[in-house]
Short mmCIF file of C-alpha atoms in Angstrom, two decimals:
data_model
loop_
_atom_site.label_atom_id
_atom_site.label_comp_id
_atom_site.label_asym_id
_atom_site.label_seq_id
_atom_site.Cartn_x
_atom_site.Cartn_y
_atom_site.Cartn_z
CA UNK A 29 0.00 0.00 0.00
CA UNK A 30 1.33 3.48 -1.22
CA UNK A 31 1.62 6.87 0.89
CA UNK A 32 -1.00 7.85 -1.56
CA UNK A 33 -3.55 5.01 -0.59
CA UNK A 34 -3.12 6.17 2.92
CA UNK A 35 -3.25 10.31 2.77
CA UNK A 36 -6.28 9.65 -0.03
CA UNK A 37 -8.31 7.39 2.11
CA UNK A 38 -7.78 9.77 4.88
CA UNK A 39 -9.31 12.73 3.19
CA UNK A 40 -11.80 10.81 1.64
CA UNK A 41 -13.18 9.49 4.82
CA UNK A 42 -12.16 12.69 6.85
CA UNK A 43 -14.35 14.95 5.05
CA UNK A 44 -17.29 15.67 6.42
CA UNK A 45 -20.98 13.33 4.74
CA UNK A 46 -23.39 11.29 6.34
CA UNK A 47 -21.94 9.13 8.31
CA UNK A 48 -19.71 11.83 9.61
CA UNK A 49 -22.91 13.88 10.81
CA UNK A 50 -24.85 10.95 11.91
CA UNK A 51 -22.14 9.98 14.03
CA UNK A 52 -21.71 13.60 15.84
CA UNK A 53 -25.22 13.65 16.39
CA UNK A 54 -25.35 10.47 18.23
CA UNK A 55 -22.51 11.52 20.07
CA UNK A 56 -24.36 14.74 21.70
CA UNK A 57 -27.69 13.00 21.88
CA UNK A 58 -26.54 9.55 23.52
CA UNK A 59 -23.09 9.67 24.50
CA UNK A 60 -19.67 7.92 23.95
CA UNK A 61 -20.87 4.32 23.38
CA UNK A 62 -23.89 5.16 20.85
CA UNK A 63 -21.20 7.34 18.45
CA UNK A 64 -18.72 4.26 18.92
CA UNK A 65 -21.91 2.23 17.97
CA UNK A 66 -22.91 4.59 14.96
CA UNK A 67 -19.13 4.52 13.71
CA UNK A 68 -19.22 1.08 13.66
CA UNK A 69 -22.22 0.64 11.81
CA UNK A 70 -21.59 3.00 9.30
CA UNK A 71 -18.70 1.19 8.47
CA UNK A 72 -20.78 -2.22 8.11
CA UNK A 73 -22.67 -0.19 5.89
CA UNK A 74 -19.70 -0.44 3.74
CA UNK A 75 -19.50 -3.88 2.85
CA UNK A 76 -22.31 -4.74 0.71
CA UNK A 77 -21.20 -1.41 -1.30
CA UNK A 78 -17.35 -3.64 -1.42
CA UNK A 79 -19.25 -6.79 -1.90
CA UNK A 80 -21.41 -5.26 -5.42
CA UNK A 81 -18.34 -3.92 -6.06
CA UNK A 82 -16.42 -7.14 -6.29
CA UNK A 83 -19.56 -9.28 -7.68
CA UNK A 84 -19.57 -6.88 -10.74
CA UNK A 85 -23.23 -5.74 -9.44
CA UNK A 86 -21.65 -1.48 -8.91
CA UNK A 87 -21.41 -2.08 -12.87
CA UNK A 88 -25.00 -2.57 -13.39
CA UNK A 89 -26.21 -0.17 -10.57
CA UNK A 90 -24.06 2.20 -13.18
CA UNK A 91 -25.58 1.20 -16.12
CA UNK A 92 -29.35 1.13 -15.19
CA UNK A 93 -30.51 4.58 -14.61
CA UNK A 94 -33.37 3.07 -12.86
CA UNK A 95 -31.71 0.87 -10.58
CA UNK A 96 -29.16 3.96 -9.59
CA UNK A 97 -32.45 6.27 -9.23
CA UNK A 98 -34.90 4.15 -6.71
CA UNK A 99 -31.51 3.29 -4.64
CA UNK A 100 -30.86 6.96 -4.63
CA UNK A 101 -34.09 8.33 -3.76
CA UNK A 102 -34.31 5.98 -1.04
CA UNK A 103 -31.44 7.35 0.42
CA UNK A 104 -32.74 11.09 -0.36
CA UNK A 105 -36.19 9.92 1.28
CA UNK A 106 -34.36 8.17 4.36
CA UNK A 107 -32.04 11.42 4.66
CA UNK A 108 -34.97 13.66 5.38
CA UNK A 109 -36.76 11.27 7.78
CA UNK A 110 -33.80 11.12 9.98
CA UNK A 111 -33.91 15.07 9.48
CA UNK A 112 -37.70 15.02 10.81
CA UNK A 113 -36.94 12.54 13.78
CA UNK A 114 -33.99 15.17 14.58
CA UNK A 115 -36.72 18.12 14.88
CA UNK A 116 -39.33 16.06 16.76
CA UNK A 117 -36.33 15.36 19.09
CA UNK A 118 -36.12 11.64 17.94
CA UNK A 119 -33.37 9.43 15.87
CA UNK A 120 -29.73 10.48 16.56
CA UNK A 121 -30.15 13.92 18.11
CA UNK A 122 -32.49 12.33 20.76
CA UNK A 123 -31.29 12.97 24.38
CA UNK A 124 -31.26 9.70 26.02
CA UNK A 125 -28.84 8.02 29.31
CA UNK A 126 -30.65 5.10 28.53
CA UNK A 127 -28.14 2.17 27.46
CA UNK A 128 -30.75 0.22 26.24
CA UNK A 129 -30.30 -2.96 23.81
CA UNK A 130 -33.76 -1.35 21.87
CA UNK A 131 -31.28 2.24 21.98
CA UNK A 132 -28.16 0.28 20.41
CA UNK A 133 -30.29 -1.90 17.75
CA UNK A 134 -32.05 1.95 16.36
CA UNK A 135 -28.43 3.50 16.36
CA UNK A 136 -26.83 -0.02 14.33
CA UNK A 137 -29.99 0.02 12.32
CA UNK A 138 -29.77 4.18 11.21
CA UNK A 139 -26.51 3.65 10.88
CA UNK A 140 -25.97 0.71 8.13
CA UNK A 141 -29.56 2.26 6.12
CA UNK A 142 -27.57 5.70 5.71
CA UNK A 143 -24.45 4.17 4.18
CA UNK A 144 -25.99 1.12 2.34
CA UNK A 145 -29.03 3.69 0.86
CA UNK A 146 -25.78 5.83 -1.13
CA UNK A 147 -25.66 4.10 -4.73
CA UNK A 148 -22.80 6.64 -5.18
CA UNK A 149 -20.20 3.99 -2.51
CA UNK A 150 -20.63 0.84 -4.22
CA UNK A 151 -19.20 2.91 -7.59
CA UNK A 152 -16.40 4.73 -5.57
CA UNK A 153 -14.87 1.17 -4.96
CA UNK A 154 -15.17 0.62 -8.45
CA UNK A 155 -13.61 3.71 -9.17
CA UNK A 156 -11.27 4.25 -6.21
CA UNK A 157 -9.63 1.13 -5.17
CA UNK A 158 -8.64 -0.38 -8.33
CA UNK A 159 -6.63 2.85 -8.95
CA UNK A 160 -4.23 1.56 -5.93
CA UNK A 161 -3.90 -1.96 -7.30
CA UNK A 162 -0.47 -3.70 -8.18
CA UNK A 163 -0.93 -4.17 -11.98
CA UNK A 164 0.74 -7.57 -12.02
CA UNK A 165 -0.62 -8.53 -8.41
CA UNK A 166 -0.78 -12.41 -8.35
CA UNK A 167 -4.41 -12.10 -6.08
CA UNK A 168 -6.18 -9.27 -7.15
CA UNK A 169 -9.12 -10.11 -4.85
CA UNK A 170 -7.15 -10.55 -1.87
CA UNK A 171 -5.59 -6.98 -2.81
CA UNK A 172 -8.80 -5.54 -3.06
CA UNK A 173 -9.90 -6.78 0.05
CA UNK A 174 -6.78 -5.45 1.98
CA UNK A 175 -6.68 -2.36 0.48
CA UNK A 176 -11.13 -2.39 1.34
CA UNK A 177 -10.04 -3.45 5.18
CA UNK A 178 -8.31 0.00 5.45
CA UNK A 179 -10.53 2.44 4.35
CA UNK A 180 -13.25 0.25 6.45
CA UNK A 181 -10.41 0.62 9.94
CA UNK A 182 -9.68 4.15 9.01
CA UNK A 183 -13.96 4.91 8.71
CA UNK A 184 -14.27 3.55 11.79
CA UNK A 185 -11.31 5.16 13.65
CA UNK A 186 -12.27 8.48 12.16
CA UNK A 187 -15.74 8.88 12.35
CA UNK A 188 -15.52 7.18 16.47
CA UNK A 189 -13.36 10.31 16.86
CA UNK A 190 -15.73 12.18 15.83
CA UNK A 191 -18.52 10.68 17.88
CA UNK A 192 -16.10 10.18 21.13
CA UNK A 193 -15.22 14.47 20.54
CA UNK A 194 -18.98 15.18 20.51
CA UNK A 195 -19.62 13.28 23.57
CA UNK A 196 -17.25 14.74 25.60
CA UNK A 197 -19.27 18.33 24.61
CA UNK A 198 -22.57 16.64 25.68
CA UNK A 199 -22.85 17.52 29.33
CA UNK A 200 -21.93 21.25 27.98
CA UNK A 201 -24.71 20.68 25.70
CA UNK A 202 -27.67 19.28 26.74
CA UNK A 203 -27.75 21.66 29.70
CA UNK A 204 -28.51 24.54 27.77
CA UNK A 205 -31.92 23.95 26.15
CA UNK A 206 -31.42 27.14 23.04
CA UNK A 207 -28.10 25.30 22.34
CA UNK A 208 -29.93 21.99 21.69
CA UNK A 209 -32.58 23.50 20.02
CA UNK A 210 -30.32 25.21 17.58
CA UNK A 211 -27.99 22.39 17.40
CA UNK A 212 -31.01 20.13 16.38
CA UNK A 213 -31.99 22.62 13.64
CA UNK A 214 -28.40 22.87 12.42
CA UNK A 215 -28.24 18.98 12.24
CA UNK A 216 -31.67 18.63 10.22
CA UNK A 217 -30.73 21.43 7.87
CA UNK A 218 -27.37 19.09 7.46
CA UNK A 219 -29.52 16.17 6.79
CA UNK A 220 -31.95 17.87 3.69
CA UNK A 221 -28.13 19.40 2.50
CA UNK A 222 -26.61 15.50 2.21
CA UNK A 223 -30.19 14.37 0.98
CA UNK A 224 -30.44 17.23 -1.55
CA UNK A 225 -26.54 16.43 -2.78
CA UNK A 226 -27.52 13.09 -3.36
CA UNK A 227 -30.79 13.42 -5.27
CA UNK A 228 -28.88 16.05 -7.61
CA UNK A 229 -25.80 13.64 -7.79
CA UNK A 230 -26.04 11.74 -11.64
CA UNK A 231 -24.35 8.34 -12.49
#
């Protein structure tokens, strides 16, 4: 694996998108073990993006403008309900000390829809990966899957930063009720933004 691979994957997955806000949210609405949580299922929500990627099936969500569209607006459509469980004080954003297994299985749950929902991942690892690929490499498919195992470690890494960071605002947070409410606006409004991006984002 190349410097590139590395410093590429890390701005890739650095930059702020779904997951990334999904994950802060959780963070200030349920604490340090729901962001670790919503990391880690955001990265799950990887793999069947890798695994249509490998099975040739990215290819024919690329060709079929149909196929690309109803997985798209299904993201688009799930984007804004999260945004509207965020203003009724629900979903990620809702303040909760409960450690509940019911808690953990709605945070895994949001978590994998948001990621698998975004036709646009299964053809960045068409795109992406291949580009950091040994030419003459002997097993392509165990290459791919090393070089997939990364960016999946450094997702999860990251974006538990993230969620770990916004947790230890929380108790500066949730104490001041016009903070919350404003936060909660500002994280809808970043909701309708990703679902917006990806209903105007083409094949």
């Amino acid at each position: 694996m190349t410097i590139e691979f590395w410093i590429t994957t890390f701005i890739v997955v650095a930059s702020p998108g779904t997951g990334a806000v999904y994950t802060i949210a959780t963070g200030l609405g349920r604490g340090g073990r729901a962001s670790v949580l919503a990391a880690f299922a955001c990265t799950l929500g990887i793999i069947p993006h890798l695994a249509a990627a490998m099975m040739g099936l990215a290819a024919l969500l690329h060709a079929s403008a149909l196929l690309f569209d109803l997985v798209k607006y299904a993201g688009v459509a799930y984007l804004l309900w999260m945004a509207w469980q965020i203003l009724r004080e629900k979903g990620a954003m809702r303040i909760s000390g409960e450690d509940t297994e019911r808690s953990a299985r709605r945070v895994i749950i949001d978590g994998i829809a948001l990621n698998l929902l975004n036709p646009k991942l299964s053809i960045f690892f068409v795109a992406f990966l291949p580009q950091f690929m040994s030419k003459d490499a002997m097993h392509p498919i165990m290459e791919m899957l090393a070089l997939s195992g990364v960016f999946m470690g450094m997702t999860f890494v990251i974006f538990a930063l993230y969620g770990l960071f916004a947790a230890a605002m929380r108790d500066h947070v949730i104490t001041r009720p016009a903070v919350m409410a404003w936060l909660r606006r500002g994280f809808a409004a970043a909701f309708v933004a990703l679902g917006a991006r990806l209903a105007m984002q083409d094949r």
